[in-house]
Short mmCIF file of C-alpha atoms and ligand atoms in Angstrom, two decimals:
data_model
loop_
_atom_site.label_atom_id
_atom_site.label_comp_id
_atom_site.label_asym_id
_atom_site.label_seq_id
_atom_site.Cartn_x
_atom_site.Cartn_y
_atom_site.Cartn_z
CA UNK V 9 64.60 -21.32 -8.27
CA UNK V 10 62.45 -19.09 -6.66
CA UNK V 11 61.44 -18.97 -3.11
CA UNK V 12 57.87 -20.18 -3.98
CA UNK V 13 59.41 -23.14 -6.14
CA UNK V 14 59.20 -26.76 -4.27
CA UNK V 15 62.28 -28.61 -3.50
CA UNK V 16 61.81 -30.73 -5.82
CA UNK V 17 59.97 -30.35 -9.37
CA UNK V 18 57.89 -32.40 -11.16
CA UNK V 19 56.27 -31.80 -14.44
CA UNK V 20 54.65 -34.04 -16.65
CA UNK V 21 53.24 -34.62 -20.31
CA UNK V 22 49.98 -36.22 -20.39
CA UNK V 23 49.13 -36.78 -24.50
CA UNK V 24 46.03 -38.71 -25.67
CA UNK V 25 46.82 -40.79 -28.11
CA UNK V 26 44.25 -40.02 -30.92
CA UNK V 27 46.50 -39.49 -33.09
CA UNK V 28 50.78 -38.38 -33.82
CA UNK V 29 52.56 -36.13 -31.87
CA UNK V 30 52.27 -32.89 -33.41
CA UNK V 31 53.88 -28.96 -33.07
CA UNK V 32 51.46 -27.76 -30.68
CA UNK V 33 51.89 -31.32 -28.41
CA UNK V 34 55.76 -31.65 -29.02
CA UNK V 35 56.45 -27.29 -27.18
CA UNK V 36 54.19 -28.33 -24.63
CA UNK V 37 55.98 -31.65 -23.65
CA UNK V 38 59.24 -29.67 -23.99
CA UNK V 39 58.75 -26.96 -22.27
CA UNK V 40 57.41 -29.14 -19.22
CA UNK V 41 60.96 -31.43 -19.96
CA UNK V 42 62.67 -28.20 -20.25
CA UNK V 43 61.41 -26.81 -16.76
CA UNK V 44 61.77 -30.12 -14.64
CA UNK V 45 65.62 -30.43 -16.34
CA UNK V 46 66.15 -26.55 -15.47
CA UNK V 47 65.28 -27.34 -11.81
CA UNK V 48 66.85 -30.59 -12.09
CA UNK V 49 63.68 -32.24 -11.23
CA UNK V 50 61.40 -35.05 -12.40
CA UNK V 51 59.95 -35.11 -16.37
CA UNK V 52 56.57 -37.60 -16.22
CA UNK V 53 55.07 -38.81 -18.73
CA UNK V 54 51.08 -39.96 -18.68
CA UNK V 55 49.43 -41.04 -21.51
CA UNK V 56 45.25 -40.15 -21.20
CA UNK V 57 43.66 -43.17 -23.17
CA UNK V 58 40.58 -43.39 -21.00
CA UNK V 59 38.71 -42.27 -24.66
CA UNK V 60 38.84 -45.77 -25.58
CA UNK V 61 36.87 -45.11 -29.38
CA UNK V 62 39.78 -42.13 -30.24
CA UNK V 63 42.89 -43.86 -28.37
CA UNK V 64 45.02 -46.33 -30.57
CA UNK V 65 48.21 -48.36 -29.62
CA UNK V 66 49.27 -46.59 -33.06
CA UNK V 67 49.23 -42.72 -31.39
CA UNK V 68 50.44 -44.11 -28.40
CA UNK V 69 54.02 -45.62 -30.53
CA UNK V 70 53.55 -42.32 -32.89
CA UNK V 71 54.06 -40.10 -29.62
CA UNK V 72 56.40 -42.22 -28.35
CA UNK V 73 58.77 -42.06 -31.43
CA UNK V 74 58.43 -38.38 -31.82
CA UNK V 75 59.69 -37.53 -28.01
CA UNK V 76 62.26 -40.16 -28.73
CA UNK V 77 63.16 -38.32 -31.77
CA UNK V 78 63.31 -35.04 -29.97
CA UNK V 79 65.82 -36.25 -27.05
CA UNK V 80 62.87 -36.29 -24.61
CA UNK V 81 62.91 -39.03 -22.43
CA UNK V 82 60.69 -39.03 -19.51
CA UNK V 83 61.95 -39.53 -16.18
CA UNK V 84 58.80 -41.55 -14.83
CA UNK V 85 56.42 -43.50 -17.29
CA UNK V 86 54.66 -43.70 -19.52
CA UNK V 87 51.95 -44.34 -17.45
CA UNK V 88 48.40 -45.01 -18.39
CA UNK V 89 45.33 -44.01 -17.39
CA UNK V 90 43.87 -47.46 -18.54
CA UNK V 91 46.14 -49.49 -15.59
CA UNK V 92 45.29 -47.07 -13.10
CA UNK V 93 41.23 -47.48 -13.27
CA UNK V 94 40.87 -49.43 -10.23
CA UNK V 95 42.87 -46.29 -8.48
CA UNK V 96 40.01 -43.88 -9.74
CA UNK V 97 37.50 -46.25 -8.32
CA UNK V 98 39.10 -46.42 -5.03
CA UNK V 99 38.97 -42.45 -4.97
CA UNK V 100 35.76 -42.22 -6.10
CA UNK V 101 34.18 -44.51 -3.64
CA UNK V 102 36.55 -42.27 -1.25
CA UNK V 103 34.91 -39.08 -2.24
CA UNK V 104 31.25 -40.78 -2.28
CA UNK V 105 32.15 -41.70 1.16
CA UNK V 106 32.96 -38.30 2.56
CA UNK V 107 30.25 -36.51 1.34
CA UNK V 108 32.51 -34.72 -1.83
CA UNK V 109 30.58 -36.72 -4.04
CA UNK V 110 27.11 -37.90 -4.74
CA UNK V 111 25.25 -40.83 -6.79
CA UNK V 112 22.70 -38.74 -9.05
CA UNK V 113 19.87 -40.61 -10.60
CA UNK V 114 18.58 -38.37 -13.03
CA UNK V 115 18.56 -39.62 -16.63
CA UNK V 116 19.99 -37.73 -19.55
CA UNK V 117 16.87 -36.71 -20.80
CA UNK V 118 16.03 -35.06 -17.18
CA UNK V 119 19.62 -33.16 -17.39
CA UNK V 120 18.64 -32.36 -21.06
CA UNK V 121 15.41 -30.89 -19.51
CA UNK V 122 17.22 -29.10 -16.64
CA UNK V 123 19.22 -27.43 -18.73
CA UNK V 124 16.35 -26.44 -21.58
CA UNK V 125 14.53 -24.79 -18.42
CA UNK V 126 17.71 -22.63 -17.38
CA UNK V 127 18.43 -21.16 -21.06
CA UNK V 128 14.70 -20.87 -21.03
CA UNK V 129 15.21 -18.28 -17.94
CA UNK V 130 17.87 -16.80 -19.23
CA UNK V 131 20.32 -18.84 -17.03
CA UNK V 132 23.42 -20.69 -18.15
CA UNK V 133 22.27 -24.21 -18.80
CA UNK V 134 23.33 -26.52 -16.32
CA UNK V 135 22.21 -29.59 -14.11
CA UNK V 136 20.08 -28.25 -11.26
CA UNK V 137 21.10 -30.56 -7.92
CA UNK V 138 18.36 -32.56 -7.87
CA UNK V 139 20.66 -35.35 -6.19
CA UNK V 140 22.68 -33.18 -3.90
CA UNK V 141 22.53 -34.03 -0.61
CA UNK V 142 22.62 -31.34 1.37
CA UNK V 143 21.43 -30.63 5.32
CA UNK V 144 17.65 -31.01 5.80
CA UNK V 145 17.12 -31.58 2.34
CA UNK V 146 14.91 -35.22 1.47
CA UNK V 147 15.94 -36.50 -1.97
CA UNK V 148 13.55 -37.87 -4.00
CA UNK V 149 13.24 -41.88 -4.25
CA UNK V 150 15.70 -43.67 -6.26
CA UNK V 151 14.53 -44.11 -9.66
CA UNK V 152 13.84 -48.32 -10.22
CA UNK V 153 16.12 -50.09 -12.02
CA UNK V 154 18.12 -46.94 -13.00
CA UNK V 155 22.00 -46.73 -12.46
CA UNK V 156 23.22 -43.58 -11.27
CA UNK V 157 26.27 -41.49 -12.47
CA UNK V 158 28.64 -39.83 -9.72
CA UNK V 159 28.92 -36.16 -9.63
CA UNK V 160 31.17 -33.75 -7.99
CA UNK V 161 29.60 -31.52 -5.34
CA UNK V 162 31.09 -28.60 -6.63
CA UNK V 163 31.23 -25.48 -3.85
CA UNK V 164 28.04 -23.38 -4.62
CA UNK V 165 29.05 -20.30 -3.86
CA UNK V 166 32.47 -18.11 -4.17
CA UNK V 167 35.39 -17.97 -6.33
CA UNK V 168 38.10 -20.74 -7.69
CA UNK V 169 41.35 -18.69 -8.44
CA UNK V 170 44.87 -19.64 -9.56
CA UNK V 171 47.72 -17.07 -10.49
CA UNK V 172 48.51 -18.83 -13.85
CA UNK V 173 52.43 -19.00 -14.73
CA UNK V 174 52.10 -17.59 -18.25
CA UNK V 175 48.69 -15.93 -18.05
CA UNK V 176 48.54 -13.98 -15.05
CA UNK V 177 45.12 -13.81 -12.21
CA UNK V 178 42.41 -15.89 -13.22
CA UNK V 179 39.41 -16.60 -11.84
CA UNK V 180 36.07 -18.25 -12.71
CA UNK V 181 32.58 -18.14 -10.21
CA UNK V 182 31.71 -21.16 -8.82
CA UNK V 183 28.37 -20.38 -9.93
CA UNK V 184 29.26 -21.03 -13.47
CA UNK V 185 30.27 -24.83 -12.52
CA UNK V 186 28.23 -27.94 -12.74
CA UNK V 187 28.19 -30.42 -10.32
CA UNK V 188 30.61 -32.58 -13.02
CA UNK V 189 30.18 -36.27 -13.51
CA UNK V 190 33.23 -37.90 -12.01
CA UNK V 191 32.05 -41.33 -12.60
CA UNK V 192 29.49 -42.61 -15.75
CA UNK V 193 26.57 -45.43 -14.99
CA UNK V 194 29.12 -48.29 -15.54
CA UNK V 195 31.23 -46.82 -12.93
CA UNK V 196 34.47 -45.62 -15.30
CA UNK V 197 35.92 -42.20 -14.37
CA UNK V 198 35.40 -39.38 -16.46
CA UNK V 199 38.42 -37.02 -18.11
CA UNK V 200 38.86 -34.21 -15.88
CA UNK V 201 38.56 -36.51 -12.86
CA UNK V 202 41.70 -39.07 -13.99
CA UNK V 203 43.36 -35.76 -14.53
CA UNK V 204 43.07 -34.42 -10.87
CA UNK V 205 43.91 -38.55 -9.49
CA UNK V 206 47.09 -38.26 -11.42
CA UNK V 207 48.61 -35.00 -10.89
CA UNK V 208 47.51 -36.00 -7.20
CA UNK V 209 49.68 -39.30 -6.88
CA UNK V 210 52.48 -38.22 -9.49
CA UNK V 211 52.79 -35.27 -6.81
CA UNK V 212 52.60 -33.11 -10.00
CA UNK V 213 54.38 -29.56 -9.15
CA UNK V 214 53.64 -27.53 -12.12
CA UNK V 215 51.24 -28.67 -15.10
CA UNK V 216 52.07 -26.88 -18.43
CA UNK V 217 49.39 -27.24 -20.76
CA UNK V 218 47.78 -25.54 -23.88
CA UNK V 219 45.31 -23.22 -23.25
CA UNK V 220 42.02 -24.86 -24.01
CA UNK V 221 42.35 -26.48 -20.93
CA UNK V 222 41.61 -23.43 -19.18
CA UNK V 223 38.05 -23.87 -18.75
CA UNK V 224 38.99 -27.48 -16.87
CA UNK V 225 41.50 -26.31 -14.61
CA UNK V 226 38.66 -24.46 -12.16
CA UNK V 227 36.92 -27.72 -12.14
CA UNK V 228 40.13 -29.85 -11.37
CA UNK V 229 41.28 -27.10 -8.84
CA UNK V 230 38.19 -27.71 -6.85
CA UNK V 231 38.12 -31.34 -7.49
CA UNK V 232 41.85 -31.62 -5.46
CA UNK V 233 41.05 -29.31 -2.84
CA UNK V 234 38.26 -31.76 -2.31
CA UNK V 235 40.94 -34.61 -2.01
CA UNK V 236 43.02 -32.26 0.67
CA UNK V 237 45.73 -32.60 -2.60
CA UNK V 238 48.37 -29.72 -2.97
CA UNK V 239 47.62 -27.51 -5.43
CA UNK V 240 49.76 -27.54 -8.61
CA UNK V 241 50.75 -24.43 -10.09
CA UNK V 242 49.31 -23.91 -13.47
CA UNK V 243 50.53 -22.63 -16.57
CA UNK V 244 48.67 -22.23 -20.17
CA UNK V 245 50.27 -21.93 -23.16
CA UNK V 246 48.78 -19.97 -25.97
CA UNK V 247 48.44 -21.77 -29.60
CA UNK V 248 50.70 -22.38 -32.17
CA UNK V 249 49.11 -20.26 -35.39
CA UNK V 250 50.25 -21.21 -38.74
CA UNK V 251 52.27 -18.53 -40.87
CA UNK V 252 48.63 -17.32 -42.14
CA UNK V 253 47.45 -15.82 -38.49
CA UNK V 254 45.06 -19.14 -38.54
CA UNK V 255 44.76 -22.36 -36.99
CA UNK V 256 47.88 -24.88 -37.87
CA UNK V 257 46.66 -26.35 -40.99
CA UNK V 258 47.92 -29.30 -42.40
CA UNK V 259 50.03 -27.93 -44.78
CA UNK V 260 51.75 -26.01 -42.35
CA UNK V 261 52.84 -27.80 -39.03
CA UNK V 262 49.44 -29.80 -38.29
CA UNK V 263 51.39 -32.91 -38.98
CA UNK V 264 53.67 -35.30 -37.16
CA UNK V 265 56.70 -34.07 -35.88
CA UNK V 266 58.28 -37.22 -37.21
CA UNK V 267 57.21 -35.89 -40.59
CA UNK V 268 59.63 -33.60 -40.37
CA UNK V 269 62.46 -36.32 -39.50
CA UNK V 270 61.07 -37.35 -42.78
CA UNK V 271 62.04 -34.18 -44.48
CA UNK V 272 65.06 -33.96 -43.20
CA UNK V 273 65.04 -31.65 -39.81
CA UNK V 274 67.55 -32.60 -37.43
CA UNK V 275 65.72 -33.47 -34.15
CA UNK V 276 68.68 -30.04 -32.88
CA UNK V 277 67.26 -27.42 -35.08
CA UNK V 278 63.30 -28.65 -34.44
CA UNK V 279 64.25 -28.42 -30.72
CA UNK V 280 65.50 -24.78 -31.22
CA UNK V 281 62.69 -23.67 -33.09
CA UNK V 282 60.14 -24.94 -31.20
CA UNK V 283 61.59 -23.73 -27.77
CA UNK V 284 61.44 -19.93 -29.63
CA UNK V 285 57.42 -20.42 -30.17
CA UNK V 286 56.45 -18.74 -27.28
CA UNK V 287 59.32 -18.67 -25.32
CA UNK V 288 62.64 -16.91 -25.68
CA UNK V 289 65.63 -15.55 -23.98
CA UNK V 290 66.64 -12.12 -24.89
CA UNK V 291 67.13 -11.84 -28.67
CA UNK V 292 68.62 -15.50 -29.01
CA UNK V 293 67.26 -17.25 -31.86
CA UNK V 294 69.91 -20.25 -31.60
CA UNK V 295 70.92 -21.71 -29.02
CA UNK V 296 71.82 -25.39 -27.57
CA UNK V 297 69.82 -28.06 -26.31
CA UNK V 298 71.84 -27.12 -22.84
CA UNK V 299 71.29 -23.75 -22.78
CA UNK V 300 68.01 -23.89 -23.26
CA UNK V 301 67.80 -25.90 -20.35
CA UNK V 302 69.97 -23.62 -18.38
CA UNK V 303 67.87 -20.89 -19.61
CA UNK V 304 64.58 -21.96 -19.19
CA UNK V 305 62.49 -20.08 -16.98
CA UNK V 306 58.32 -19.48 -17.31
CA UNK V 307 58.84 -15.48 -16.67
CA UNK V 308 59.78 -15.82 -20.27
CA UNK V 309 57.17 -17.35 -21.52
CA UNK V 310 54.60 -15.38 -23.98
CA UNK V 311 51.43 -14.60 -23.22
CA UNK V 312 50.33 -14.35 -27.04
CA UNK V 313 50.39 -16.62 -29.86
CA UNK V 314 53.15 -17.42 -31.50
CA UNK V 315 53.25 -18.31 -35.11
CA UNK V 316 54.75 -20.82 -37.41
CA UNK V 317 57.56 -20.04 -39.93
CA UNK V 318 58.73 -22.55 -42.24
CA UNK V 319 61.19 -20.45 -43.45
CA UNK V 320 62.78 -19.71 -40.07
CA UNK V 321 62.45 -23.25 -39.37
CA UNK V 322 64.40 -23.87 -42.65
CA UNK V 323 66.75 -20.89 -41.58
CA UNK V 324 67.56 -22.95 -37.87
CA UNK V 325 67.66 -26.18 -39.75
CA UNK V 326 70.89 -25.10 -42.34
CA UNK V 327 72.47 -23.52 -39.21
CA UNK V 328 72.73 -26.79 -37.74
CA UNK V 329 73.95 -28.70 -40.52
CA UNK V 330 76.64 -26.39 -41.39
CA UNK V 331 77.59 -26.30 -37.39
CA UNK V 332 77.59 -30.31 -37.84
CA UNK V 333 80.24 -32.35 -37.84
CA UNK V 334 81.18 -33.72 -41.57
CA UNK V 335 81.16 -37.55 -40.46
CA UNK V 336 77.75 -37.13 -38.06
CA UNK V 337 76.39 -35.93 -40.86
CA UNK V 338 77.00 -38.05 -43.37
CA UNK V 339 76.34 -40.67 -41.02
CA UNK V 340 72.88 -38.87 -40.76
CA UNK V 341 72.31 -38.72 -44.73
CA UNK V 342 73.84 -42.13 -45.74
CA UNK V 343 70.23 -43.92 -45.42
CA UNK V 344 68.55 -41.08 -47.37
CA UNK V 345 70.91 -41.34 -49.94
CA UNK V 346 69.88 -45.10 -50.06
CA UNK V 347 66.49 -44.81 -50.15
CA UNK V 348 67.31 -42.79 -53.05
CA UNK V 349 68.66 -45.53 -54.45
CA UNK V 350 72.67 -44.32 -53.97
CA UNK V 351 75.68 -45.84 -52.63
CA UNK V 352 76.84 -43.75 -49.58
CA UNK V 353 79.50 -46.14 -49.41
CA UNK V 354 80.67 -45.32 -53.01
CA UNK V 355 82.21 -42.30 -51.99
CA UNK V 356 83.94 -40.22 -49.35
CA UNK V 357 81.08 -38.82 -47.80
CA UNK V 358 82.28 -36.79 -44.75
CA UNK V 359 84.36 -34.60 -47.70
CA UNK V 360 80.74 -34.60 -49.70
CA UNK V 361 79.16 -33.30 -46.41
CA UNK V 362 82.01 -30.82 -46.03
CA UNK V 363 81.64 -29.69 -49.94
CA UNK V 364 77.51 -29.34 -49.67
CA UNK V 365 76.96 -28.77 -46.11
CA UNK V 366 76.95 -25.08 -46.27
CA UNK V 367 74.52 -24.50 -49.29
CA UNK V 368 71.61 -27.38 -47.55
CA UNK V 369 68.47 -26.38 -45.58
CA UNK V 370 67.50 -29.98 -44.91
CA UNK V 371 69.39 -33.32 -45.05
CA UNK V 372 67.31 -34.26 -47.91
CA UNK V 373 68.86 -31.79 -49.81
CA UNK V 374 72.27 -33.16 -48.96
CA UNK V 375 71.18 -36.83 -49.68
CA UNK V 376 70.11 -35.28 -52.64
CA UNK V 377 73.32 -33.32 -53.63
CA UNK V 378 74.71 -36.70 -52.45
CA UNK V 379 73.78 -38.49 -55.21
CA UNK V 380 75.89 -36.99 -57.90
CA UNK V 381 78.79 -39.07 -56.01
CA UNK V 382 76.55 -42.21 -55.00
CA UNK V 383 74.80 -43.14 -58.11
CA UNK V 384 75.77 -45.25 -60.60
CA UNK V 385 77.00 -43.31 -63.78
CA UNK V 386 75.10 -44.01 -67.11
CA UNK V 387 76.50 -42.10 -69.34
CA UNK V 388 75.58 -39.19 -71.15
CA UNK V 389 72.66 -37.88 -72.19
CA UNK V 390 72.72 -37.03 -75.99
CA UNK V 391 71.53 -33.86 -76.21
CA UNK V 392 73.95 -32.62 -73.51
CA UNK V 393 76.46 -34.36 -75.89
CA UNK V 394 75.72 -32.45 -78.90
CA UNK V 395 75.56 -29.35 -76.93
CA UNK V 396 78.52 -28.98 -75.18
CA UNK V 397 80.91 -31.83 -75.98
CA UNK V 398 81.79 -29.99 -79.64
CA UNK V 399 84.93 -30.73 -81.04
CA UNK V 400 86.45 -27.38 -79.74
CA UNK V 401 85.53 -28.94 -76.33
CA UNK V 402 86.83 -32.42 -76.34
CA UNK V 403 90.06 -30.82 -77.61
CA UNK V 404 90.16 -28.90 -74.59
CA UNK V 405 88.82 -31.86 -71.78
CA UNK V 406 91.72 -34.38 -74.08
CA UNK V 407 94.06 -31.80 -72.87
CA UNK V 408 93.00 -31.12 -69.87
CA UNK V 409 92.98 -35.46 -69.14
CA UNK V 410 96.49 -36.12 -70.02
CA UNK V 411 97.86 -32.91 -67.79
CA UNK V 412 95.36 -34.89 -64.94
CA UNK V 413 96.79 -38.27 -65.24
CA UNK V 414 100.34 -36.70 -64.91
CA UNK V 415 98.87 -35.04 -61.53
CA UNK V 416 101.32 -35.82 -58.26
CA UNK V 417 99.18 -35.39 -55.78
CA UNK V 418 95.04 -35.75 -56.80
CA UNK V 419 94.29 -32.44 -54.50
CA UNK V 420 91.65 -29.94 -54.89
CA UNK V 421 94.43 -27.48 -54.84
CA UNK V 422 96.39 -29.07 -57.76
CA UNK V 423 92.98 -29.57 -59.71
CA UNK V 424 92.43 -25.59 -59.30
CA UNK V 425 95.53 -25.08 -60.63
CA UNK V 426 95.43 -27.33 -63.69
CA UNK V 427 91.79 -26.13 -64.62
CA UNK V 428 93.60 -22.72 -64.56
CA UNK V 429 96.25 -22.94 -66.50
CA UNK V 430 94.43 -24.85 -69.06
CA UNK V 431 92.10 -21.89 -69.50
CA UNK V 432 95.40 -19.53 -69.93
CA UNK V 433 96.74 -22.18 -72.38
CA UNK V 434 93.11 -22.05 -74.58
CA UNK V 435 92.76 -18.76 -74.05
CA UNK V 436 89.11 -19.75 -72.83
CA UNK V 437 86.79 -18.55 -69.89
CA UNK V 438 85.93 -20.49 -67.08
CA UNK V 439 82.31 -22.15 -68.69
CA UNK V 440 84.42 -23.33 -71.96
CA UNK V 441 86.05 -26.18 -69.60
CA UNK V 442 83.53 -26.40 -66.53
CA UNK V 443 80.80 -26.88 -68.28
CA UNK V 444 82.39 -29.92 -70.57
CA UNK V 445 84.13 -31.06 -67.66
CA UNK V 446 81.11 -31.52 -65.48
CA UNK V 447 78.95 -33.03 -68.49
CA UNK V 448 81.88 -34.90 -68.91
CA UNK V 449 82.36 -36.61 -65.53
CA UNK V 450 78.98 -36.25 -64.17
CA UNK V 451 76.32 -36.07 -66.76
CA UNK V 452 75.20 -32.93 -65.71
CA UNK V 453 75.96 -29.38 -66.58
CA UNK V 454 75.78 -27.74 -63.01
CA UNK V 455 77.44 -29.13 -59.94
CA UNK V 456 79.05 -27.36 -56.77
CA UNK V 457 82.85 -26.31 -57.28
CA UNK V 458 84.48 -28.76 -60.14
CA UNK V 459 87.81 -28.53 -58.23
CA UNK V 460 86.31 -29.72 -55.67
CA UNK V 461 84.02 -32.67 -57.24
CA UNK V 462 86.76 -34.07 -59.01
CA UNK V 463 88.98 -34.54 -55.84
CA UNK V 464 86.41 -36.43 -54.20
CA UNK V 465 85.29 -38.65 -57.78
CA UNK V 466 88.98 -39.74 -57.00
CA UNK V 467 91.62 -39.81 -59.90
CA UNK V 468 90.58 -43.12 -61.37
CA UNK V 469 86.84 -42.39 -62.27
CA UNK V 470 87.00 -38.77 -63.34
CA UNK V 471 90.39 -40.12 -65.88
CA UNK V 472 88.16 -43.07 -66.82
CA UNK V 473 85.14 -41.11 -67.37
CA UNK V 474 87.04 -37.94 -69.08
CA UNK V 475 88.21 -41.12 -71.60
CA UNK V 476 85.17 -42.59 -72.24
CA UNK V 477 83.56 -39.17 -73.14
CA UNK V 478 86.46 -38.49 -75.70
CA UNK V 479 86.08 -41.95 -77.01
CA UNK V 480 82.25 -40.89 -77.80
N1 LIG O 22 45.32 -35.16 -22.42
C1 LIG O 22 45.20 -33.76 -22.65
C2 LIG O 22 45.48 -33.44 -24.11
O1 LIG O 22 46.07 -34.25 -24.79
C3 LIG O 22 46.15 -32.94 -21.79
C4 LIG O 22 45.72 -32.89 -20.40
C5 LIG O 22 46.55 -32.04 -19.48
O2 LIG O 22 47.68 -31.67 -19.84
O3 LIG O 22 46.09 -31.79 -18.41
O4 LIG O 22 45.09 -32.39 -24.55
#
């Protein structure tokens, strides 16, 4: 921790729930959990459904799940914004009270005029303080039967100025910002206001954010220092760009993260990858879920985009499921291989995991490779029949089954051995037998290492399936 670093950190996530957690959502929210668990301090998280048309209880599960999914429980919350309205109102009337803020009676179509008038000069269009009070000034009479908004009184003059955590210096005039509406005519608080109330009262040390909140933090910064609120420190993260250089599309990354749980990501390797999109440590592409918390610092952080590779992801993804244990994994695959319509349980599955584990970049694939074990054999196809069960062949696999059933010990050791002495005995190359054998006992002509695939079919149904193949 540096010297400049509270005693005690607190970070949050503050989502709106328009729709699923996605990429660019899921680094920002771990990043902030990775920073507040680095400095062993307090992970918040908010949820912003003050948009009442674009918030759903749907997004608001959706996020839920995904940081659930990802191992990112939140220390404090969820909160919302919704239950804390009559808070906002309380500052508000606050703020009206001390002079910070100001009932303005002009009507949209007024503003809409103000601002024609400045782009007309040549000015940056913006509301023109009719309503602010200010020393000596008279303000005109209030409008009948109108109902005023609240707006901010923004400082006219000078310069609003944070030393961002991943971007550096910025600053921004005060002359470029409106007096902002805090509170609309039915008295509900506007976006950037709920913002400033929260990270206020959730004593918010450092808010990580993407970077097209830039343009809000001057407004917020001013906003708190209005309140007599420390100041958080701010960081911005730079976008996520798809694999193309452009905006995450939807065929790359602009989806759910719980899509890829669907695909079969482990929740470890999406952690891993995401932590490397705009952050790193050295050249360390894989590391822990604990040493990227021990790691975690914002020096590292990029001040550039970083960009989305599937295949990397894909890359991260096999690491972890050949670093997994056999039985977690199969425990992970046995309900894909049922919603394929397998048996997980027909099978020794923690040897399947250990036979396919290190050739699979998702767990689909393994459910998938899976199912040679866990579906229910139907015999075989006819045209494999013809091809490759000739008469040369049986011969060989009728051979090959007795010297089987006369097997001591079913191992894959003992099966390697048999397969190759058999091929001495023949006088025949390796695809003569595999390729029968594996028609023969699974229906198919490729399958990983036949040693191997017969130890785990278990002595009973490769003998009874070698048997019914020779019967024809
Ligand atoms: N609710 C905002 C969003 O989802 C984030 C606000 C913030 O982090 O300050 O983009």
């Amino acid at each position: 921790m540096t010297s400049s670093t509270p005693a005690v950190v607190r970070t949050r996530f503050a989502p709106s729930p328009t729709g699923y957690l996605h990429l660019g959502g899921a680094r920002t929210a771990l990043f902030s959990w990775a920073f507040a668990r680095h400095h062993k301090g307090v992970f918040v998280l908010r949820i912003e459904d003050t948009d009442l048309e674009r918030s759903t209880p749907e997004a608001v599960q959706a996020i839920l799940d995904g940081m659930n999914w990802l191992g990112m429980q939140p220390d404090e919350g969820p909160f919302y914004q919704m239950q804390r309205i009559d808070r906002y109102r309380e500052v508000i009337a606050k703020m009206l009270d001390e002079g910070s803020a100001y009932y303005c009676y002009s009507s949209p179509e007024e503003v809409e005029a103000m601002r024609e008038k400045a782009r007309a000069a040549g000015k940056k269009p913006r509301y023109d303080g009719t309503w602010r009070p200010e020393p000596g000034k008279t303000l005109p009479p209030v409008p009948e039967g109108r109902t005023p908004v609240v707006r901010f009184k923004t400082p006219l003059d000078g310069v609003t100025h944070w030393n961002d955590i991943v971007k550096g210096p910025i600053s921004f005039d005060n002359t470029e910002l409106d007096d902002l509406i805090i509170a609309r005519p039915d008295g509900t608080p506007t976006y950037n206001f709920c913002v400033v109330v929260d990270d206020w009262d959730m004593k918010i040390t450092h808010v990580l954010r993407g970077d097209d909140h830039i343009n809000n933090t001057p407004r917020q910064i001013n906003i708190l220092r209005a309140l007599g609120g420390e100041l958080p420190q701010y960081g911005h993260l730079p976008m996520i760009l798809g694999p193309d250089g452009e905006k995450l599309s939807k065929r790359h990354g602009a989806v759910s993260v719980m899509q890829y749980d669907d695909e079969g990501y482990l929740p470890e390797a999406m952690i891993n990858y995401l932590a490397r999109l705009g952050w790193s440590h050295g050249n360390d592409e894989l590391f822990s879920r604990e040493q990227l918390v021990e790691w975690f610092d914002t020096r590292s952080l990029s001040k550039s985009a970083s960009q989305w590779d599937p295949k990397k992801l894909n890359w991260v993804n096999a690491h972890y499921i050949r670093a997994m244990a056999d039985a977690e994994l199969a425990r992970r695959v046995a309900p894909r291989i049922r919603a394929l319509g397998g048996k997980p349980e027909a099978v020794d599955l923690d040897a399947v995991m250990g036979l396919l584990k290190d050739r699979a970049e998702t767990l689909n694939q393994l459910a998938e490779g899976a199912m040679l074990f866990c579906r229910d054999f139907t015999g075989i196809d006819s045209a494999l029949r013809s091809e490759h069960l000739t008469p040369e062949a049986l011969a060989v696999l009728a051979d090959f089954a007795s010297q089987a059933a006369t097997l001591p010990a079913w191992t894959t050791e003992a099966l390697a051995d048999l397969i190759k002495a058999t091929l001495e005995k023949h006088g025949i190359k390796m695809p003569k037998l595999g390729v029968p054998l594996r028609v023969a006992v699974a229906g198919q002509k490729q399958t990983p290492a036949i040693d191997a695939v017969l130890k785990i079919m278990g002595r009973d149904t490769v003998l009874a399936r070698l048997e019914a193949a020779l019967k024809g």
